[in-house]
Amino acid sequence: MRSGADWIVSGGPEIQDAFLNDLSDRELLALPYLFEFWALEHQLPPAEDWKTWVIMGGRGAGKTRAGAEWVRTRVEGAGPLDPGPCRRLALVGETVDQVREVMVFGESGIMACSPPDRKPDWQASRKTLVWPNGAEAQVFSAHEPEALRGPQFDAAWLDELAKWKKAQDTWDMLQFALRLGDDPRICITTTPRNVGVLKDILTAATTVATHAPTEANRANLADSFLEEVRARYAGTRLGRQELDGVLLDETEGALWTLPMLDTARVNSPPDLDRIVVAVDPPVTGHAGSDECGIIVAGVVCKGAVQEWRGHVLADRSVTGESPSGWAGAAVRAMEEFGADKLVAEVNQGGDLVETVIRQIDPLIPFKSVHASRGKTARAEPVAALYEQGRISHGSNLERLEDQMRAMTAMGYEGRGSPDRLDALVWALHELIIEPSAKWRRPSVRAV
């Protein structure tokens, strides 16, 4: 991954002098801005045809510089006033401030990389860069995807997409906005994280990717920085992601991992002593509402309570149903598996949840539960059951398991609300966690 400059440097003083002496005054002035000469291999666009170029790398690998220089290739022509391939660009970061401070005015940003005669003007009131040839780049925040509804572009640079909270929504809105020119393209510069939108982009047929660890750009980094981060993070999961730039298979800090869930899978369920259906109702009941999580689980009550084993039988969750629709699905699950009880969270719907369910089956064994703690706090003791090998899984639970793998110690990092996971947590609390708590609670004797 050596640049043209590397070859000159390694050639020694004689080759260096010969190279510089052969350059005209204009060429010497242009040399610092000739990125093709200085760039590392991963910083240059691949030769093949593509719509999206993803530059993944560790911290300090030169991603921002590569993105800024790519913008230059899109807007600059042969002369300062000549048009380039693109006229309207979008610059998208996590916040407007981060776009301005990193992508525009950062040490490796657009302003620092631009030659004096081609340097754009920053119009703060419009949040827009304007080049001498009339090309413009407008700044957007990923916190406001709807701001991309209306404008249109022929290119876009996205920075640190993998850390955006509304990455999928922002990405979707941008696709509709890229409708100018003959060949609209996107450059994404990001430290890799295991998020669905990035994985989907990387698997698209029109995407190409380049990759480099932090070490690839060591010539431009402080020795003390490299020594410190190597000593502290080498060989760790965080080091692989942030220094090596590796897209890891698991969400950082996930309560459930793929190997943990693989170990839990069984071909057929054991003989169960109790079965419950747990429901996490959506806030509203229409086509745009969240899913209604409906999970069926059972328990084998052999030995002491701390030895009981659970089994997740089925995921009967539904999306976009009316209250009677999801309530009917829950009651049908009760009948299908011969469940003993229906457990439903009532934080959002209150008594309405039980009322809707009893309209379908007035005699159904029903228990309401209230979420008094956060999702992570409720999920952690259930995750501990998996770590102890006390929970097994049936088949066709992929969407539930995707939500489980996105739940971390810092919160849920998946898209939308983890309604399937919430229902699972309520089911296993009812079957194992709550009986265990009662078993541990000391009895009170009358005096």
PDB file of N, CA, C and O in Angstrom, residues 23 134 192 199 224 234 381:
ATOM      1  N   LEU A  23      10.962  19.127 -12.146  1.00  0.00           N
ATOM      2  CA  LEU A  23       9.653  19.770 -12.077  1.00  0.00           C
ATOM      3  C   LEU A  23       9.753  21.262 -12.362  1.00  0.00           C
ATOM      4  O   LEU A  23      10.708  21.929 -11.953  1.00  0.00           O
ATOM      5  N   GLY A 134     -18.647  27.400  -9.209  1.00  0.00           N
ATOM      6  CA  GLY A 134     -20.080  27.358  -8.994  1.00  0.00           C
ATOM      7  C   GLY A 134     -20.603  26.080  -8.366  1.00  0.00           C
ATOM      8  O   GLY A 134     -21.788  26.004  -7.997  1.00  0.00           O
ATOM      9  N   PRO A 192     -15.462   0.666  10.984  1.00  0.00           N
ATOM     10  CA  PRO A 192     -16.512  -0.344  10.879  1.00  0.00           C
ATOM     11  C   PRO A 192     -17.138  -0.689  12.221  1.00  0.00           C
ATOM     12  O   PRO A 192     -16.449  -0.797  13.227  1.00  0.00           O
ATOM     13  N   LYS A 199     -23.686  -3.290   6.800  1.00  0.00           N
ATOM     14  CA  LYS A 199     -23.568  -4.637   6.229  1.00  0.00           C
ATOM     15  C   LYS A 199     -24.372  -4.756   4.941  1.00  0.00           C
ATOM     16  O   LYS A 199     -23.925  -5.387   3.981  1.00  0.00           O
ATOM     17  N   SER A 224       4.040   8.424  19.729  1.00  0.00           N
ATOM     18  CA  SER A 224       3.505   8.194  21.072  1.00  0.00           C
ATOM     19  C   SER A 224       2.061   7.708  21.015  1.00  0.00           C
ATOM     20  O   SER A 224       1.634   6.887  21.838  1.00  0.00           O
ATOM     21  N   ALA A 234      -4.104  -3.539  21.695  1.00  0.00           N
ATOM     22  CA  ALA A 234      -3.701  -4.615  20.781  1.00  0.00           C
ATOM     23  C   ALA A 234      -4.251  -5.947  21.262  1.00  0.00           C
ATOM     24  O   ALA A 234      -4.165  -6.299  22.439  1.00  0.00           O
ATOM     25  N   PRO A 381     -30.450 -10.172  33.484  1.00  0.00           N
ATOM     26  CA  PRO A 381     -30.594 -11.470  34.162  1.00  0.00           C
ATOM     27  C   PRO A 381     -31.029 -12.580  33.218  1.00  0.00           C
ATOM     28  O   PRO A 381     -30.688 -13.753  33.425  1.00  0.00           O
TER      29      PRO A 381
END
